[in-house]
PDB file of C-alpha atoms in Angstrom:
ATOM      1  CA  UNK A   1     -42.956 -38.571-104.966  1.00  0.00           C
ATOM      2  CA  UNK A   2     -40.189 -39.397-102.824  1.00  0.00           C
ATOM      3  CA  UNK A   3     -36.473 -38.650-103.437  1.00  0.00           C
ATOM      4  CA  UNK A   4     -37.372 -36.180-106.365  1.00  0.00           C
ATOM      5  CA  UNK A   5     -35.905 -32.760-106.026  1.00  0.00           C
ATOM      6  CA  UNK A   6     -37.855 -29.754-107.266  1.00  0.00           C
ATOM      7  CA  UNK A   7     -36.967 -27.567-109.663  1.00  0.00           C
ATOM      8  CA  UNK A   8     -36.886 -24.672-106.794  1.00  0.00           C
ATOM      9  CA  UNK A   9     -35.217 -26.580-104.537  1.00  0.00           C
ATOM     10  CA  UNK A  10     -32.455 -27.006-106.933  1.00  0.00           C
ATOM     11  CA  UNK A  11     -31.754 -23.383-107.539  1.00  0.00           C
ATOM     12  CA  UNK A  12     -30.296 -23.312-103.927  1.00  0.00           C
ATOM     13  CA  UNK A  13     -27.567 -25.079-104.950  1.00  0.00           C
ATOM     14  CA  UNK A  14     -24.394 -23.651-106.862  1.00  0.00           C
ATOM     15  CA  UNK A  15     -22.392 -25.549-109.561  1.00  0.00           C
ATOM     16  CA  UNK A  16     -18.927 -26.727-108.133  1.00  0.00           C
ATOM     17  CA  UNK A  17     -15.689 -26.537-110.359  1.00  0.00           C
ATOM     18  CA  UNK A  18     -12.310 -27.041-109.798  1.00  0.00           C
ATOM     19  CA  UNK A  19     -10.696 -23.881-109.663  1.00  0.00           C
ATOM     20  CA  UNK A  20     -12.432 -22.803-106.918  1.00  0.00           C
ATOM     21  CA  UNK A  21      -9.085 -23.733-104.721  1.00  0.00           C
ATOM     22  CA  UNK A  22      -7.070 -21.609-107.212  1.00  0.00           C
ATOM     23  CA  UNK A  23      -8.947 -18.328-106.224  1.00  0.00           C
ATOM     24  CA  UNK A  24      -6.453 -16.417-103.819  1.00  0.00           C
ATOM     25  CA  UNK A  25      -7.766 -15.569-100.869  1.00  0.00           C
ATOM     26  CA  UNK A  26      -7.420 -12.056 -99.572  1.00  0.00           C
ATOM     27  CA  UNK A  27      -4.660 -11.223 -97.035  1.00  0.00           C
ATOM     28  CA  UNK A  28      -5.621 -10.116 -94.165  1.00  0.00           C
ATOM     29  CA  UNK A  29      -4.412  -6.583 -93.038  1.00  0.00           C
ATOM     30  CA  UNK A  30      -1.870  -6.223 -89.860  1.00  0.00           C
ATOM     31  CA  UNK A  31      -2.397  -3.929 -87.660  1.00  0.00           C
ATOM     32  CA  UNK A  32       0.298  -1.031 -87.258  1.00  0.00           C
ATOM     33  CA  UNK A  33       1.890  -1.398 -83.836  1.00  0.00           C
ATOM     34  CA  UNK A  34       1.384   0.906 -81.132  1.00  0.00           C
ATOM     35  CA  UNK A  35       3.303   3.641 -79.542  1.00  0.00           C
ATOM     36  CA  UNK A  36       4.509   2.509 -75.615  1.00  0.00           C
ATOM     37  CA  UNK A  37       2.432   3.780 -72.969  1.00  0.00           C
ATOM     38  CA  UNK A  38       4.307   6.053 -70.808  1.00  0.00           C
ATOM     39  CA  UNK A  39       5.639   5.139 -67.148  1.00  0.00           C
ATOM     40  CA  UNK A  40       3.338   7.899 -65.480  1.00  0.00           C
ATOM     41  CA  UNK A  41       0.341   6.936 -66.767  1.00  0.00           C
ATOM     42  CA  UNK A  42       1.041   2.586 -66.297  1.00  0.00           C
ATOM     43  CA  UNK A  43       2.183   3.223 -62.871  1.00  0.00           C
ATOM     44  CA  UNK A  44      -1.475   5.013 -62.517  1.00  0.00           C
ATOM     45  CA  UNK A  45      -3.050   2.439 -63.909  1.00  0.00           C
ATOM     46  CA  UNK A  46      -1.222  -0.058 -61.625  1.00  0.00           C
ATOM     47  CA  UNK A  47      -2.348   2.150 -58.762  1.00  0.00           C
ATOM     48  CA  UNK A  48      -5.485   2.125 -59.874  1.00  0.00           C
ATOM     49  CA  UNK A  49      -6.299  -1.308 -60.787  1.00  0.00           C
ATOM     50  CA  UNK A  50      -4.357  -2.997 -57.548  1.00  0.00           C
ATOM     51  CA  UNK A  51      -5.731  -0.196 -55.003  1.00  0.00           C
ATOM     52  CA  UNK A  52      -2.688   1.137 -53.446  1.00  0.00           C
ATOM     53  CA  UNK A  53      -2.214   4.226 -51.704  1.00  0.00           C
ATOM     54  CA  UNK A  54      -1.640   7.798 -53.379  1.00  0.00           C
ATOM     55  CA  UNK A  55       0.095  10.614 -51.777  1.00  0.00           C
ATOM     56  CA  UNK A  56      -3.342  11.964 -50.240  1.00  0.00           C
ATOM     57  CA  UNK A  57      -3.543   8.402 -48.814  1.00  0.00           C
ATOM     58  CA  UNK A  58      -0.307   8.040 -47.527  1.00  0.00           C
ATOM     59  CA  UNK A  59      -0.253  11.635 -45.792  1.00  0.00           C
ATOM     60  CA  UNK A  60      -3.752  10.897 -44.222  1.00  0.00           C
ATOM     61  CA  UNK A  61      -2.573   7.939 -42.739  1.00  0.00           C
ATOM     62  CA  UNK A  62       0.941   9.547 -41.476  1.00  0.00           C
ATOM     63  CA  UNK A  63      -1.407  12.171 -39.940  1.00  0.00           C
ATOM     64  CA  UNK A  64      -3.949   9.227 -38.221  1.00  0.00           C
ATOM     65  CA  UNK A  65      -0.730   7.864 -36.845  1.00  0.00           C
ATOM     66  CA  UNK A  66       0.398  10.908 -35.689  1.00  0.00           C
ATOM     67  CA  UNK A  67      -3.091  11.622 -33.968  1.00  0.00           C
ATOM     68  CA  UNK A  68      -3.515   8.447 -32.038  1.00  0.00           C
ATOM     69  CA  UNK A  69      -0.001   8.404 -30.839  1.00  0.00           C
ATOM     70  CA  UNK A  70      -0.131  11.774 -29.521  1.00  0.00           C
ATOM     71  CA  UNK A  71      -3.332  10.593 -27.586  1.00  0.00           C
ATOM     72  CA  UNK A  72      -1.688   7.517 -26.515  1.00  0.00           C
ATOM     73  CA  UNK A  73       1.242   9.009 -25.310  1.00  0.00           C
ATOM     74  CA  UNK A  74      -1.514  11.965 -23.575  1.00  0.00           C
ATOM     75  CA  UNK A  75      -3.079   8.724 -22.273  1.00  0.00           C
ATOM     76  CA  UNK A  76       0.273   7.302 -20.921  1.00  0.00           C
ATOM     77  CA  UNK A  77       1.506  10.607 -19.554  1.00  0.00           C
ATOM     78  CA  UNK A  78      -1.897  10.985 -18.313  1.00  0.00           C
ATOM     79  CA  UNK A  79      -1.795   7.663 -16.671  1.00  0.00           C
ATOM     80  CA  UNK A  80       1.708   7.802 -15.377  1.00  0.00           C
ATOM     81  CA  UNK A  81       0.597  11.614 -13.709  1.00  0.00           C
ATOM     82  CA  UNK A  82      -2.039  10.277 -11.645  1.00  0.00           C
ATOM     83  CA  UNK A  83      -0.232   7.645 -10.296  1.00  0.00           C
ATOM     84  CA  UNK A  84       2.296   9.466  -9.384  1.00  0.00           C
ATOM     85  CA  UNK A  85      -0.155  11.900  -7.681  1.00  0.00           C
ATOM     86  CA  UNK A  86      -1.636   8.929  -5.814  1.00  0.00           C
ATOM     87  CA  UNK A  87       1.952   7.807  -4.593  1.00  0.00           C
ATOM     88  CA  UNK A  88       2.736  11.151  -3.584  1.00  0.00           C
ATOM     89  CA  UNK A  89      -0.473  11.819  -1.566  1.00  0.00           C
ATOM     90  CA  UNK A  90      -0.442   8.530  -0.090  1.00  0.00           C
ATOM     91  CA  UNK A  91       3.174   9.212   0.815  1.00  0.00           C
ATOM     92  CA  UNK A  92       2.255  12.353   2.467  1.00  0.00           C
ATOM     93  CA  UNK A  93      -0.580  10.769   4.418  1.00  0.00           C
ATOM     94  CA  UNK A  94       1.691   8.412   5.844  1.00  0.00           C
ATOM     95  CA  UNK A  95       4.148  10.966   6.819  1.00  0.00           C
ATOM     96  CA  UNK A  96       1.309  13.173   8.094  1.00  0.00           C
ATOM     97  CA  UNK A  97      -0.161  10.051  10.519  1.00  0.00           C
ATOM     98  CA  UNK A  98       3.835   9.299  11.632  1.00  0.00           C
ATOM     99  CA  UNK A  99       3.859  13.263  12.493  1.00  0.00           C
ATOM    100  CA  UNK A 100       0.699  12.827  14.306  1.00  0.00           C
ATOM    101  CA  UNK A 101       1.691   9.986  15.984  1.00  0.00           C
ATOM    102  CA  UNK A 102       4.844  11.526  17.406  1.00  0.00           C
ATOM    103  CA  UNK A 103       2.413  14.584  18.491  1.00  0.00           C
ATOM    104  CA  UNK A 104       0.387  12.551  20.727  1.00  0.00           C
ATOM    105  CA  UNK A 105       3.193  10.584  21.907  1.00  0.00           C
ATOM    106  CA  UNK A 106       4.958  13.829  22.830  1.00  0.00           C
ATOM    107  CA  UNK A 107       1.881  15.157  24.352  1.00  0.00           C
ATOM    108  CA  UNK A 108       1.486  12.138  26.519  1.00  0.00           C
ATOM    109  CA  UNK A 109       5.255  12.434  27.448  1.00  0.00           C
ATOM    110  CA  UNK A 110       4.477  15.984  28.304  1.00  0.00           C
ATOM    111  CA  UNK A 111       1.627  15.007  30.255  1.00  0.00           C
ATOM    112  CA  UNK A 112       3.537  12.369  32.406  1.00  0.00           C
ATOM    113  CA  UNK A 113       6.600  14.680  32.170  1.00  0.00           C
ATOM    114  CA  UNK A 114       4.282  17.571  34.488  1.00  0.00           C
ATOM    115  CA  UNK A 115       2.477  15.077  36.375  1.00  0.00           C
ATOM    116  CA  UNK A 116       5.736  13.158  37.707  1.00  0.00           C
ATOM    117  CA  UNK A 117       7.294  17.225  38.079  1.00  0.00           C
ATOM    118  CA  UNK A 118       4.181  18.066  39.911  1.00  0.00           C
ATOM    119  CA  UNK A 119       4.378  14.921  42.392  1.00  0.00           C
ATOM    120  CA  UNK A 120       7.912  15.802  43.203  1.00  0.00           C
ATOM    121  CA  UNK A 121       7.488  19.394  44.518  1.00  0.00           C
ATOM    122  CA  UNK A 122       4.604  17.782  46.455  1.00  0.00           C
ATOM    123  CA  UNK A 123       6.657  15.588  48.019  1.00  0.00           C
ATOM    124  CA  UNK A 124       9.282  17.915  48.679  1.00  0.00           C
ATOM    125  CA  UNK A 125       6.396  20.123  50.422  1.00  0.00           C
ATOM    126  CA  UNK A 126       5.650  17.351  52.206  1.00  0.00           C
ATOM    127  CA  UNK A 127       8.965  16.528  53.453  1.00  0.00           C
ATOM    128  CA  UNK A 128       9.793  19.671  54.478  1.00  0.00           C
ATOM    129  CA  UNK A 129       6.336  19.891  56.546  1.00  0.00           C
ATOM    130  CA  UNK A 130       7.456  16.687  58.218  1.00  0.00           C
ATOM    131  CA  UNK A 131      11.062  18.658  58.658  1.00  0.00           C
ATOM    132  CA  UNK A 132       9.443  21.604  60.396  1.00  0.00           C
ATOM    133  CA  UNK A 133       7.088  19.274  62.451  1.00  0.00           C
ATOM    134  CA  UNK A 134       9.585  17.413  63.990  1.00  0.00           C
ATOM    135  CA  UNK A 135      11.476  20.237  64.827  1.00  0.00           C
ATOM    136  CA  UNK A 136       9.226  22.116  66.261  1.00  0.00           C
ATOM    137  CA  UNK A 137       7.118  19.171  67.958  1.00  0.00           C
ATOM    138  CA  UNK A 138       9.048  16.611  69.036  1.00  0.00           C
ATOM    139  CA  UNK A 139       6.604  15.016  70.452  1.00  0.00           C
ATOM    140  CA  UNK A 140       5.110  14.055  67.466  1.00  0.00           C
ATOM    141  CA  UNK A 141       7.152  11.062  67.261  1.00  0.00           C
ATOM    142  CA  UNK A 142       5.386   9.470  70.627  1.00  0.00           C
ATOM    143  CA  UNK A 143       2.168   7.609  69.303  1.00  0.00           C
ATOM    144  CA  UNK A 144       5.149   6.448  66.192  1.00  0.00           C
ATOM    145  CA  UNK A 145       6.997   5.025  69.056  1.00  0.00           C
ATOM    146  CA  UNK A 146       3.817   3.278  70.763  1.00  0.00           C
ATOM    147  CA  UNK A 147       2.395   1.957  67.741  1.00  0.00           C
ATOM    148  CA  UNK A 148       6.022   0.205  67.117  1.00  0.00           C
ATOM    149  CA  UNK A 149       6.048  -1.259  70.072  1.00  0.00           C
ATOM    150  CA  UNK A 150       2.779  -2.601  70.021  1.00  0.00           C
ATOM    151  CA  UNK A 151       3.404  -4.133  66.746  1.00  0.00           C
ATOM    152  CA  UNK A 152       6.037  -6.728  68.334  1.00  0.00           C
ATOM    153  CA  UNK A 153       5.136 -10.117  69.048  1.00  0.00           C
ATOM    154  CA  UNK A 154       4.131 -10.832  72.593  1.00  0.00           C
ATOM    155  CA  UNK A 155       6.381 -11.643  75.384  1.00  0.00           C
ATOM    156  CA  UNK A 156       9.462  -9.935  75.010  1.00  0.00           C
ATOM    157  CA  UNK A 157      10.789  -8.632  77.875  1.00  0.00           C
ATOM    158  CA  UNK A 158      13.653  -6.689  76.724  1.00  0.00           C
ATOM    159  CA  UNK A 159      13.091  -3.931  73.957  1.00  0.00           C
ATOM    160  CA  UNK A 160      15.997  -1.887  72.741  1.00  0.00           C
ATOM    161  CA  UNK A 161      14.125   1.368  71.115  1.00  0.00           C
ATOM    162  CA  UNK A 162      17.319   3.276  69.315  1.00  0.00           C
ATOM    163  CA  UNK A 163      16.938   6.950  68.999  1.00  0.00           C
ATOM    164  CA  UNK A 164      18.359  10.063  67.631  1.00  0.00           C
ATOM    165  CA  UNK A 165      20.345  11.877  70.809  1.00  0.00           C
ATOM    166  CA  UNK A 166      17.644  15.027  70.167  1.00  0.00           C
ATOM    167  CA  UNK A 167      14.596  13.094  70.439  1.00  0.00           C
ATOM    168  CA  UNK A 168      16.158  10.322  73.274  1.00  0.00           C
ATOM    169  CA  UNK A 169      16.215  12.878  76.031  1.00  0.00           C
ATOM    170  CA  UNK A 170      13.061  14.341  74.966  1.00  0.00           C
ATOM    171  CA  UNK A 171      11.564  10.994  74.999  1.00  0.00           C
ATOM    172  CA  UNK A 172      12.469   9.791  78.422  1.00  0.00           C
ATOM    173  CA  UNK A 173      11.441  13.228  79.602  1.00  0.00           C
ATOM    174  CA  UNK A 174       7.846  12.557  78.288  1.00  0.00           C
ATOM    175  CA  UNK A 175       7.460   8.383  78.494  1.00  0.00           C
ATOM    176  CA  UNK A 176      10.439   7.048  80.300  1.00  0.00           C
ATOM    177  CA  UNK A 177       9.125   5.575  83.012  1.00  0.00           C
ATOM    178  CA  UNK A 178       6.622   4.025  81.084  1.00  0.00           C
ATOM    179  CA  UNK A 179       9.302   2.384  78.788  1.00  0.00           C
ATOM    180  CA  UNK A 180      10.999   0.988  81.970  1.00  0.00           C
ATOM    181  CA  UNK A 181       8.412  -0.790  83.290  1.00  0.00           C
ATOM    182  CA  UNK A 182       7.883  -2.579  80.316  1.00  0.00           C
ATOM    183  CA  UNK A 183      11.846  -3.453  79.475  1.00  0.00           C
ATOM    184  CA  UNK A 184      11.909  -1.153  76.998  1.00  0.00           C
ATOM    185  CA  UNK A 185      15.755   0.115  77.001  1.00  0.00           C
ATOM    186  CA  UNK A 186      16.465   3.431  74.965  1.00  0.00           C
ATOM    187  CA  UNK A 187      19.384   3.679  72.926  1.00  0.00           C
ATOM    188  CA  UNK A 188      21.206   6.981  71.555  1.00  0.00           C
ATOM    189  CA  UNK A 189      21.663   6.225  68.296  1.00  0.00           C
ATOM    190  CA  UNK A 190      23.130   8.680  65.897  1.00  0.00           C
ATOM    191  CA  UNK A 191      22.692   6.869  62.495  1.00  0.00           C
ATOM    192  CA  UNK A 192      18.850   7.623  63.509  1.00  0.00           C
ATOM    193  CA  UNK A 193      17.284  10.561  61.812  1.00  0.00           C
ATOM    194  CA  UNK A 194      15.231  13.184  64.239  1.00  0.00           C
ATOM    195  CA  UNK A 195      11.457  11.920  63.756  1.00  0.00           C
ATOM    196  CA  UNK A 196      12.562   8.521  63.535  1.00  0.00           C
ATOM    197  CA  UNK A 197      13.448   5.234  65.898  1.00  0.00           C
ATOM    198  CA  UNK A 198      14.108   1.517  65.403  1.00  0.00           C
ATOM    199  CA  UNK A 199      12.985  -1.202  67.567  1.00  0.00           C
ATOM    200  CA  UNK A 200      14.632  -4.403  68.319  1.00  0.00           C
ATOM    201  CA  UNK A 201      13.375  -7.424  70.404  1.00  0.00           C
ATOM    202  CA  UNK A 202      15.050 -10.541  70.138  1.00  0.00           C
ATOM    203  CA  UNK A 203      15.362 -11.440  66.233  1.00  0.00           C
ATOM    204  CA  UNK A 204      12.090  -9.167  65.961  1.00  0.00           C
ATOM    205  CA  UNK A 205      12.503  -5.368  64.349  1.00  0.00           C
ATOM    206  CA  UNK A 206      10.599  -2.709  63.320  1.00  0.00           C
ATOM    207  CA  UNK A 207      11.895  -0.345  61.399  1.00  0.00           C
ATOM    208  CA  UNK A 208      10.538   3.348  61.882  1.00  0.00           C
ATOM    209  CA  UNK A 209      13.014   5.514  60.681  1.00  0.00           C
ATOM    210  CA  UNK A 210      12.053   8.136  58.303  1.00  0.00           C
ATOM    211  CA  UNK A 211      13.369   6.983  55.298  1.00  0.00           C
ATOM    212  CA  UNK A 212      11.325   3.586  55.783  1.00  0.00           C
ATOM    213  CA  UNK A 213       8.429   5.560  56.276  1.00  0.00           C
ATOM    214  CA  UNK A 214       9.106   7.483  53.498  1.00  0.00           C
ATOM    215  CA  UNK A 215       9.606   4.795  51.246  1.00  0.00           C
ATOM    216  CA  UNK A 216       6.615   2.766  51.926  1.00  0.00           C
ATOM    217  CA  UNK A 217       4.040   6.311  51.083  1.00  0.00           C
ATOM    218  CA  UNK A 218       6.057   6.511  47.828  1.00  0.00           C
ATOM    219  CA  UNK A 219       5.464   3.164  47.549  1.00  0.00           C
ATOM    220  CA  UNK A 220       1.994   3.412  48.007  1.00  0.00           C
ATOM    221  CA  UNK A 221       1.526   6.296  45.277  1.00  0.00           C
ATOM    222  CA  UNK A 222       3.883   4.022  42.674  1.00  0.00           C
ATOM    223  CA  UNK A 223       6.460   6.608  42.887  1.00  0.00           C
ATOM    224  CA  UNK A 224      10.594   6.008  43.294  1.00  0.00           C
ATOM    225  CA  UNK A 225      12.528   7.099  46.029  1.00  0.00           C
ATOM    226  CA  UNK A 226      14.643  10.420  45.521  1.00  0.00           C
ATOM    227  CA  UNK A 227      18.060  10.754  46.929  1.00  0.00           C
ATOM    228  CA  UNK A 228      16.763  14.423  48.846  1.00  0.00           C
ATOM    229  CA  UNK A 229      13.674  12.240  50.280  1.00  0.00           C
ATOM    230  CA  UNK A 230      16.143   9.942  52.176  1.00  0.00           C
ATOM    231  CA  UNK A 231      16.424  12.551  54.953  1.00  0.00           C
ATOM    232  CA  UNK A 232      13.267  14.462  55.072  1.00  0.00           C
TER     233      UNK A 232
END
């Protein structure tokens, strides 16, 4: 039947009274207090718990620092050696073309130095060939004096040839006649070099002298006139 307890289910249940809030309760027991920890071993628990370096750590990493700034400063010097190997060497081959340079510019001196020396004592062979010629063949200065004269224009009747006093008496000796019946008038002349004459018709010259002569094969080999060549 419903809402009827049983006699079993009743023995679960325990009488109430009153002086069940007058029952003391037991007190609890505190707990003695305990003794400080000491610095060392809190300082390696802080180490330990928040990770931060020991001794071992600290000298490891002095001694990784120490490593790789040795090698970079290895790496610098290393650096800063070769380039200033390369600067030196390049220096060097710059200095070693200039010295080369100079060389061959000396050498080509040299070389134009002996040629223009060489030319001169040829041409002071050659004048004193010409020297020794005239003097010992005067008559070498003939076919100069026809080929002058020949040169002038045409009609002109009165030549004045002007020649050194030496080769004037030798010359009218050899061609005089010839020169007279042409109008050809000789003139002593002493400003004339031996081997030499100068012709004169009207406003029309030709210069033969020596040192014209002179000048114009010096000329002709690109060389400048020397004060001994005036006078051969």
């Amino acid at each position: 039947m419903a809402g009827v307890i049983s006699k079993e289910d009743l023995a679960a249940y325990r009488r109430w009274s009153v002086d069940s809030f007058d029952r003391k309760l037991p007190t609890p027991k505190q707990a003695s207090p305990s003794a400080p920890e000491k610095p060392e071993a809190v300082e390696a628990e802080l180490v330990t718990t928040m990770g931060l370096p020991t001794v071992d750590d600290i000298q490891q990493i002095n001694e990784t620092a120490r490593a790789e700034g040795y090698q970079a400063g290895f790496e610098e010097g290393r650096q800063a050696g070769e380039a200033t190997l390369s600067n030196t060497i390049t220096s060097e081959l710059e200095r070693f073309s200039t010295l080369i340079g100079n060389l061959q510019v000396s050498l080509a001196h040299m070389d134009q130095t002996i040629a223009e020396q060489v030319l001169d004592l040829a041409l002071e062979v050659a004048s004193q060939v010409i020297r020794s010629t005239i003097a010992v063949r005067n008559e070498a200065l003939l076919p100069v004096i026809r080929e002058a004269i020949a040169a002038l224009p045409l009609h002109h009747s009165h030549v004045l040839l002007h020649l050194n006093p030496l080769d004037a008496s030798v010359v009218r000796e050899q061609i005089g006649d010839q020169l007279a019946q042409t109008g050809t008038q000789i003139i002593d002349d002493t400003e004339i070099a031996t081997g030499g004459c100068l012709i004169k018709a009207g406003t029309s010259e030709i210069d033969a002298t020596i040192e014209t002569r002179w000048k114009r094969v010096l000329d002709a080999i690109g060389s400048e006139p020397r004060e001994w060549l005036s006078s051969p």
